[in-house]
CSV table of C-alpha atoms and ligand atoms in Angstrom, one decimal:
chain,number,residue,atom,x,y,z
A,1,MET,CA,-10.4,-16.5,-14.9
A,2,LYS,CA,-8.7,-17.3,-11.7
A,3,LEU,CA,-8.7,-21.0,-12.4
A,4,ILE,CA,-7.2,-20.4,-15.8
A,5,VAL,CA,-4.5,-18.2,-14.4
A,6,SER,CA,-3.6,-20.6,-11.7
A,7,PHE,CA,-3.5,-23.5,-14.1
A,8,LEU,CA,-1.1,-21.7,-16.3
A,9,ALA,CA,1.0,-20.6,-13.4
A,10,LEU,CA,1.5,-24.2,-12.5
A,11,PHE,CA,2.8,-25.3,-15.8
A,12,THR,CA,4.6,-22.5,-17.5
A,13,THR,CA,6.9,-19.7,-16.6
A,14,VAL,CA,5.2,-17.6,-19.3
A,15,ALA,CA,2.3,-17.5,-16.9
A,16,VAL,CA,4.3,-15.2,-14.6
A,17,GLN,CA,3.3,-12.4,-16.9
A,18,VAL,CA,-0.3,-13.5,-17.0
A,19,VAL,CA,-0.4,-13.6,-13.2
A,20,VAL,CA,1.0,-10.1,-12.9
A,21,GLN,CA,-1.3,-8.7,-15.5
A,22,ALA,CA,-4.2,-10.3,-13.8
A,23,GLY,CA,-2.8,-9.1,-10.5
A,24,HIS,CA,-6.0,-7.5,-9.3
A,25,SER,CA,-7.8,-10.8,-9.3
A,26,PHE,CA,-5.4,-11.8,-6.5
A,27,GLU,CA,-5.5,-8.5,-4.7
A,28,LYS,CA,-8.0,-9.7,-2.1
A,29,LEU,CA,-5.6,-12.4,-0.9
A,30,PRO,CA,-7.0,-12.8,2.5
A,31,ALA,CA,-3.7,-13.0,4.3
A,32,GLN,CA,-2.4,-9.7,3.0
A,33,ARG,CA,-5.1,-7.3,2.0
A,34,ALA,CA,-5.7,-4.1,3.7
A,35,ALA,CA,-8.8,-3.7,5.8
A,36,PRO,CA,-11.7,-1.9,4.5
A,37,GLY,CA,-13.8,0.5,6.4
A,38,ARG,CA,-12.9,3.0,9.2
A,39,HIS,CA,-11.3,5.2,6.7
A,40,ALA,CA,-11.6,8.8,7.6
A,41,ALA,CA,-9.3,9.2,4.7
A,42,ILE,CA,-9.7,8.9,1.0
A,43,SER,CA,-11.8,5.8,1.2
A,44,ALA,CA,-12.8,2.5,2.4
A,45,ARG,CA,-11.4,-0.1,0.1
A,46,ASN,CA,-13.3,-1.1,-2.9
A,47,LYS,CA,-16.2,-3.3,-2.0
A,48,ALA,CA,-19.2,-4.9,-3.6
A,49,SER,CA,-19.7,-2.7,-6.6
A,50,SER,CA,-16.1,-2.6,-7.7
A,51,PRO,CA,-14.9,-4.3,-10.9
A,52,ALA,CA,-12.7,-6.5,-8.9
A,53,SER,CA,-15.5,-7.7,-6.8
A,54,ALA,CA,-16.3,-10.7,-8.8
A,55,SER,CA,-12.9,-12.1,-8.2
A,56,SER,CA,-12.8,-10.8,-4.6
A,57,THR,CA,-15.8,-12.8,-3.6
A,58,ALA,CA,-14.2,-15.8,-5.2
A,59,SER,CA,-10.9,-15.2,-3.4
A,60,THR,CA,-11.5,-17.5,-0.5
A,61,THR,CA,-12.2,-20.4,-2.7
A,62,SER,CA,-9.2,-19.8,-4.9
A,63,THR,CA,-6.7,-19.3,-2.1
A,64,LYS,CA,-5.3,-22.8,-2.5
A,65,ALA,CA,-4.2,-21.9,-6.0
A,66,LEU,CA,-2.2,-19.0,-4.8
A,67,PRO,CA,1.0,-20.5,-3.4
A,68,SER,CA,2.0,-21.8,-6.8
A,69,ALA,CA,1.4,-18.5,-8.5
A,70,SER,CA,3.2,-16.7,-5.7
A,71,SER,CA,6.3,-18.9,-5.9
A,72,LEU,CA,6.6,-18.1,-9.6
A,73,THR,CA,6.2,-14.5,-9.0
A,74,SER,CA,9.0,-14.4,-6.4
A,75,ALA,CA,11.5,-14.3,-9.3
A,76,PRO,CA,10.8,-10.7,-10.3
A,77,THR,CA,11.7,-9.3,-6.9
A,78,PRO,CA,14.3,-6.7,-7.8
A,79,PRO,CA,17.7,-6.9,-6.1
A,80,ALA,CA,17.9,-4.7,-3.0
A,81,THR,CA,20.7,-2.7,-4.7
A,82,SER,CA,18.5,-2.0,-7.7
A,83,SER,CA,19.7,1.2,-9.4
A,84,ALA,CA,16.1,2.3,-9.7
A,85,ARG,CA,16.0,2.9,-5.9
A,86,GLN,CA,16.3,6.5,-5.0
A,87,PRO,CA,15.6,9.0,-2.4
A,88,SER,CA,12.0,10.0,-2.3
A,89,THR,CA,11.4,13.6,-3.2
A,90,SER,CA,12.8,16.8,-4.4
A,91,GLY,CA,12.1,18.2,-1.0
A,92,ASN,CA,9.7,21.0,-1.7
A,93,GLY,CA,6.9,18.9,-0.4
A,94,PRO,CA,4.2,19.6,2.0
A,95,SER,CA,6.0,18.5,5.2
A,96,ASN,CA,8.6,20.4,7.2
A,97,ASN,CA,12.2,20.1,6.2
A,98,SER,CA,13.7,18.4,9.2
A,99,GLY,CA,15.3,15.0,8.6
A,100,GLY,CA,17.0,13.9,5.4
A,101,ARG,CA,17.3,11.5,2.7
A,102,PRO,CA,17.9,7.7,3.2
A,103,ILE,CA,21.3,6.7,4.6
A,104,ASN,CA,23.1,3.9,2.7
A,105,GLY,CA,19.9,2.8,1.1
A,106,LEU,CA,18.0,2.6,4.4
A,107,VAL,CA,15.3,4.7,6.0
A,108,ASN,CA,16.4,7.9,7.7
A,109,VAL,CA,14.6,8.0,11.1
A,110,ILE,CA,14.2,11.5,12.6
A,111,SER,CA,13.1,10.1,16.0
A,112,SER,CA,12.6,6.5,17.0
A,113,LYS,CA,10.3,7.7,19.8
A,114,GLY,CA,11.8,5.0,22.1
A,115,CYS,CA,11.1,2.3,19.6
A,116,GLY,CA,14.8,1.3,19.2
A,117,SER,CA,16.6,0.7,16.0
A,118,SER,CA,14.6,0.6,12.8
A,119,GLY,CA,15.8,-2.9,12.0
A,120,ALA,CA,15.8,-1.9,8.3
A,121,THR,CA,17.4,-4.3,5.9
A,122,GLU,CA,18.4,-3.8,2.3
A,123,LYS,CA,16.8,-7.1,1.5
A,124,ILE,CA,13.0,-7.4,1.6
A,125,THR,CA,11.9,-10.1,3.9
A,126,ALA,CA,8.7,-11.3,5.5
A,127,LEU,CA,9.3,-8.9,8.4
A,128,SER,CA,11.6,-6.2,7.2
A,129,GLY,CA,12.9,-4.1,4.3
A,130,PRO,CA,14.7,-0.8,3.6
A,131,ASN,CA,12.0,1.2,5.4
A,132,GLY,CA,12.2,-0.7,8.7
A,133,HIS,CA,11.2,-3.8,10.5
A,134,ILE,CA,7.5,-4.4,11.0
A,135,ASN,CA,7.9,-4.4,14.8
A,136,PHE,CA,9.4,-0.9,14.5
A,137,LEU,CA,6.6,0.3,12.2
A,138,THR,CA,4.0,-1.1,14.6
A,139,CYS,CA,5.8,0.0,17.7
A,140,GLY,CA,3.6,0.1,20.8
A,141,ILE,CA,0.7,-1.9,19.3
A,142,ASN,CA,1.0,-4.7,21.9
A,143,GLY,CA,1.3,-2.3,24.8
A,144,THR,CA,0.0,1.1,25.4
A,145,GLY,CA,-0.8,1.7,21.8
A,146,TRP,CA,0.7,2.6,18.5
A,147,ASN,CA,3.5,5.1,18.9
A,148,PRO,CA,4.8,5.6,15.3
A,149,PRO,CA,8.5,6.6,15.0
A,150,LEU,CA,9.0,9.9,13.3
A,151,ILE,CA,10.0,9.6,9.7
A,152,ASN,CA,9.3,12.2,7.1
A,153,ILE,CA,8.6,11.7,3.4
A,154,LYS,CA,12.2,12.5,2.3
A,155,GLY,CA,13.6,9.8,4.6
A,156,ILE,CA,12.0,6.8,3.1
A,157,VAL,CA,13.4,4.5,0.4
A,158,THR,CA,11.3,4.2,-2.7
A,159,VAL,CA,11.9,3.1,-6.3
A,160,ASP,CA,11.1,5.4,-9.2
A,161,LEU,CA,7.7,4.6,-10.6
A,162,SER,CA,8.7,5.6,-14.1
A,163,ALA,CA,11.7,3.3,-14.0
A,164,VAL,CA,9.7,0.3,-12.9
A,165,ALA,CA,6.1,0.6,-14.2
A,166,HIS,CA,6.9,-0.6,-17.7
A,167,GLN,CA,9.3,-3.4,-16.6
A,168,LYS,CA,8.2,-6.9,-17.3
A,169,ASP,CA,6.3,-8.2,-14.2
A,170,SER,CA,6.1,-4.8,-12.6
A,171,ALA,CA,3.8,-4.7,-9.6
A,172,PHE,CA,2.5,-1.5,-11.2
A,173,ALA,CA,1.5,-3.0,-14.5
A,174,ASN,CA,-2.1,-1.9,-14.0
A,175,CYS,CA,-0.9,1.7,-13.4
A,176,GLN,CA,1.2,2.0,-16.6
A,177,ASP,CA,-1.2,4.3,-18.4
A,178,PHE,CA,-1.3,6.8,-15.5
A,179,VAL,CA,2.4,7.1,-14.7
A,180,ALA,CA,2.7,10.6,-16.2
A,181,THR,CA,-0.2,11.8,-14.1
A,182,PHE,CA,1.2,10.2,-10.9
A,183,GLU,CA,4.5,11.9,-11.6
A,184,GLN,CA,2.9,15.2,-12.3
A,185,TYR,CA,1.0,15.4,-9.1
A,186,GLY,CA,3.8,13.7,-7.2
A,187,SER,CA,6.2,16.5,-8.1
A,188,GLN,CA,3.6,19.2,-7.6
A,189,TYR,CA,3.0,18.0,-4.0
A,190,GLY,CA,6.4,16.7,-3.2
A,191,ILE,CA,5.2,13.1,-2.9
A,192,PRO,CA,7.0,10.2,-4.6
A,193,ALA,CA,4.9,9.1,-7.5
A,194,ILE,CA,5.2,5.5,-6.5
A,195,LEU,CA,3.6,6.3,-3.1
A,196,LEU,CA,0.5,7.7,-4.9
A,197,ALA,CA,0.4,4.7,-7.2
A,198,SER,CA,0.7,2.4,-4.2
A,199,PHE,CA,-2.4,3.9,-2.8
A,200,ALA,CA,-4.1,3.4,-6.1
A,201,MET,CA,-3.0,-0.3,-6.2
A,202,GLN,CA,-4.3,-0.8,-2.6
A,203,GLU,CA,-7.5,1.1,-3.2
A,204,SER,CA,-8.6,0.1,-6.7
A,205,SER,CA,-5.8,-2.1,-8.2
A,206,CYS,CA,-5.3,1.0,-10.4
A,207,ILE,CA,-8.7,0.5,-12.2
A,208,PRO,CA,-10.2,4.0,-12.8
A,209,SER,CA,-13.8,2.7,-12.9
A,210,THR,CA,-13.7,1.3,-9.4
A,211,VAL,CA,-16.6,2.3,-7.2
A,212,GLY,CA,-16.3,1.4,-3.5
A,213,GLY,CA,-19.0,0.1,-1.2
A,214,ALA,CA,-19.8,3.5,0.1
A,215,GLY,CA,-19.6,5.0,-3.4
A,216,GLU,CA,-15.9,5.9,-3.3
A,217,GLN,CA,-14.7,6.9,-6.7
A,218,GLY,CA,-12.0,5.8,-9.0
A,219,LEU,CA,-8.3,5.1,-8.8
A,220,MET,CA,-7.8,6.8,-5.4
A,221,GLN,CA,-11.3,5.9,-4.1
A,222,LEU,CA,-12.3,9.4,-3.3
A,223,THR,CA,-15.2,10.0,-1.0
A,224,GLY,CA,-17.9,12.3,-2.2
A,225,ASP,CA,-16.6,15.4,-0.3
A,226,LYS,CA,-13.3,15.2,-2.3
A,227,CYS,CA,-15.1,15.0,-5.7
A,228,VAL,CA,-16.2,18.7,-5.6
A,229,GLY,CA,-15.0,20.3,-8.8
A,230,ALA,CA,-14.6,17.2,-10.8
A,231,PRO,CA,-14.8,17.9,-14.6
A,232,ASN,CA,-18.4,17.4,-15.7
A,233,GLY,CA,-19.0,15.9,-12.3
A,234,ASP,CA,-16.9,12.9,-13.2
A,235,CYS,CA,-14.9,12.1,-10.1
A,236,MET,CA,-13.4,9.1,-11.9
A,237,ASP,CA,-11.6,11.4,-14.3
A,238,VAL,CA,-8.1,10.1,-14.0
A,239,ASP,CA,-6.4,13.5,-13.9
A,240,PHE,CA,-8.8,14.9,-11.4
A,241,ASN,CA,-8.9,11.8,-9.3
A,242,ILE,CA,-5.1,11.5,-8.9
A,243,GLY,CA,-4.8,15.2,-8.3
A,244,ALA,CA,-7.4,15.3,-5.6
A,245,GLY,CA,-5.9,12.2,-3.9
A,246,ALA,CA,-2.4,13.7,-4.0
A,247,MET,CA,-3.7,17.0,-2.5
A,248,PHE,CA,-5.5,15.1,0.2
A,249,PHE,CA,-2.4,13.2,1.2
A,250,SER,CA,-0.4,16.3,1.2
A,251,GLN,CA,-2.9,18.0,3.6
A,252,LEU,CA,-2.7,14.9,5.8
A,253,LEU,CA,1.0,15.2,6.0
A,254,ASP,CA,0.7,18.9,6.9
A,255,GLU,CA,-1.9,18.1,9.6
A,256,ASN,CA,0.5,15.5,11.0
A,257,ASP,CA,3.5,17.9,10.9
A,258,GLY,CA,5.2,15.7,8.4
A,259,ASP,CA,4.8,12.4,10.3
A,260,LEU,CA,4.7,10.0,7.4
A,261,LEU,CA,3.8,6.8,9.3
A,262,SER,CA,0.8,8.4,10.9
A,263,SER,CA,-0.3,9.8,7.6
A,264,ILE,CA,-0.1,6.4,5.7
A,265,GLY,CA,-1.6,4.6,8.6
A,266,HIS,CA,-4.6,6.9,8.5
A,267,TYR,CA,-5.5,5.4,5.1
A,268,ASN,CA,-6.1,2.1,6.9
A,269,GLY,CA,-7.8,3.7,9.8
A,270,TRP,CA,-4.8,3.6,12.1
A,271,PHE,CA,-4.5,6.2,14.8
A,272,ARG,CA,-1.8,7.0,17.4
A,273,GLY,CA,-2.5,5.0,20.5
A,274,MET,CA,-4.3,2.2,18.5
A,275,THR,CA,-3.8,-1.1,20.4
A,276,TYR,CA,-3.9,-4.6,19.0
A,277,ALA,CA,-7.3,-4.9,20.6
A,278,ASN,CA,-8.5,-1.7,18.9
A,279,ALA,CA,-7.2,-2.9,15.5
A,280,THR,CA,-8.8,-6.3,15.8
A,281,ALA,CA,-12.0,-5.4,17.6
A,282,ALA,CA,-14.1,-6.1,14.5
A,283,ALA,CA,-12.7,-9.6,14.1
A,284,HIS,CA,-15.5,-11.3,15.7
A,285,GLY,CA,-18.4,-9.2,14.7
A,286,GLY,CA,-20.3,-9.1,11.4
A,287,SER,CA,-17.8,-6.7,9.9
A,288,CYS,CA,-14.6,-8.7,10.2
A,289,ARG,CA,-12.9,-7.0,7.3
A,290,GLU,CA,-13.2,-3.6,9.0
A,291,GLN,CA,-10.3,-4.6,11.2
A,292,ASN,CA,-7.1,-2.6,10.6
A,293,ASN,CA,-4.6,-4.6,8.7
A,294,LEU,CA,-1.7,-4.7,11.1
A,295,ASP,CA,0.7,-5.6,8.3
A,296,TYR,CA,-0.3,-2.6,6.2
A,297,LEU,CA,2.6,-0.3,6.8
A,298,HIS,CA,5.1,-3.0,6.1
A,299,GLN,CA,3.3,-4.1,3.0
A,300,PHE,CA,3.0,-0.5,1.8
A,301,LEU,CA,6.5,0.7,2.5
A,302,ASN,CA,8.6,-2.4,2.1
A,303,GLY,CA,6.3,-3.9,-0.5
A,304,TRP,CA,4.5,-1.6,-2.9
A,305,CYS,CA,7.0,1.3,-2.6
A,306,GLN,CA,9.8,-1.2,-3.6
A,307,ASN,CA,7.8,-2.4,-6.7
A,308,ILE,CA,6.8,-5.5,-4.8
A,309,ASN,CA,3.2,-6.7,-5.2
A,310,ALA,CA,2.3,-6.9,-1.5
A,311,TYR,CA,-0.5,-9.3,-2.3
A,312,GLU,CA,1.5,-11.8,-4.2
A,313,HIS,CA,4.9,-11.8,-2.6
A,314,ASN,CA,6.2,-15.1,-1.3
A,315,PRO,CA,6.8,-15.3,1.6
A,316,PRO,CA,3.8,-13.1,2.6
A,317,LEU,CA,4.8,-9.7,4.0
A,318,GLY,CA,3.8,-9.5,7.6
A,319,GLU,CA,3.3,-11.3,10.9
A,320,TYR,CA,-0.1,-10.4,12.2
A,321,PHE,CA,-2.3,-11.5,9.3
A,322,ASN,CA,-5.3,-10.5,11.5
A,323,LEU,CA,-7.7,-10.5,8.6
A,324,ASN,CA,-7.2,-14.2,8.0
A,325,VAL,CA,-9.9,-15.0,10.6
A,326,CYS,CA,-12.4,-13.4,8.3
A,327,ASN,CA,-12.3,-16.3,5.8
B,1,LIG,C1,3.0,-8.1,19.0
B,1,LIG,O1,2.7,-9.4,19.3
B,1,LIG,C2,2.7,-10.3,18.2
B,1,LIG,C3,2.1,-11.6,18.7
B,1,LIG,O2,2.7,-12.1,19.8
B,1,LIG,C4,4.1,-10.5,17.7
B,1,LIG,O3,4.2,-11.3,16.6
B,1,LIG,C5,4.6,-9.1,17.3
B,1,LIG,O4,6.0,-9.2,17.0
B,1,LIG,C6,4.4,-8.1,18.4
B,1,LIG,N1,4.7,-6.7,17.9
B,1,LIG,C7,5.5,-5.9,18.4
B,1,LIG,C8,5.6,-4.6,17.7
B,1,LIG,O5,6.2,-6.2,19.4
B,2,LIG,C1,8.5,19.1,12.0
B,2,LIG,O1,9.0,20.2,12.7
B,2,LIG,C2,9.0,20.1,14.1
B,2,LIG,C3,9.4,21.4,14.7
B,2,LIG,O2,10.4,22.0,14.1
B,2,LIG,C4,9.8,18.9,14.5
B,2,LIG,O3,9.8,18.7,15.9
B,2,LIG,C5,9.3,17.7,13.8
B,2,LIG,O4,10.2,16.6,14.2
B,2,LIG,C6,9.3,17.8,12.4
B,2,LIG,N1,8.6,16.7,11.8
B,2,LIG,C7,9.2,16.1,10.7
B,2,LIG,C8,8.5,14.9,10.2
B,2,LIG,O5,10.2,16.5,10.2
B,3,LIG,C1,-9.3,1.4,21.9
B,3,LIG,O1,-9.3,0.5,23.0
B,3,LIG,C2,-9.4,1.2,24.3
B,3,LIG,C3,-9.2,0.2,25.4
B,3,LIG,O2,-10.0,-1.0,25.1
B,3,LIG,C4,-10.8,1.8,24.3
B,3,LIG,O3,-11.0,2.5,25.5
B,3,LIG,C5,-10.9,2.8,23.2
B,3,LIG,O4,-12.2,3.3,23.1
B,3,LIG,C6,-10.6,2.1,21.9
B,3,LIG,N1,-10.6,3.1,20.9
B,3,LIG,C7,-11.2,3.0,19.7
B,3,LIG,C8,-11.1,4.2,18.8
B,3,LIG,O5,-11.8,2.0,19.4
């Protein structure tokens, strides 16, 4: 499959669509994927038994084919001024109400916590985007430890999932059938639907039958404790799965007093005070992929949340690429 896709990508622009539709076969792009493991949150990333695993195990060998595919897919990057971009929520969400909506299309920071300016740019680049520069998002990581600036969920720039999911070459093509459900639970919990769908893309490539290495279930890769009450015990049930994932993220925001970066980071095992050494400690052991992906927040907020496929974007989104050593 991968070879076929790559072959087409080399020779025809029609292949752009093919590449996007087959997006999950590229999701394990070593340079950009999120780290598995260490998730106290919804899950570890999908591992051995997931439907994507056949391609993921092949990903190292197919890496060479990726640049050509990526350069073709750079075309669909929406202009930074896209009318689909909008403030994130209706505001009756789980977090407290301080802060406000984005300002002039850029993230509204409540407190930089000594991390300086956000460095946000309208244009999405390797290192920045509307939700802030990667060095701002990872502030402290090289020193005394991660000190996330305070941003709440209303303050981030996101695009509207419904507006982009059905577009040609959407990063969320795999999620198309579930848009209404993401929207429903997003509005119930005050979370932009695209944020929920971004977790689904990261966790399962939006494939409902995904089972993670530790048995995590479905689109949102719920751990067993979050599957209680699933209809007929089916934790992969799309409605249940998205609802439970949304509820969990909403609780996480509450527990963090609305601190969005801490809450998103939690999904990749980040914690306040995490140092570069902490994040990369697993690099030289047998569980290399259990590192925390230090490009994760940038890829999530300036990639997925802008309808950019964080695994395919050219140039790659990030600067640490600490998982590359696992190849
Ligand atoms: C941390 O150090 C790396 C490697 O020197 C550098 O690329 C990155 O910009 C630094 N991050 C921050 C937040 O200063
Ligand atoms: C939540 O409320 C507290 C106290 O009012 C405030 O200090 C904090 O900045 C708020 N957090 C967010 C993300 O708005
Ligand atoms: C992070 O690194 C510090 C310093 O090496 C260490 O003391 C601490 O235990 C680490 N924390 C975690 C959770 O690994």
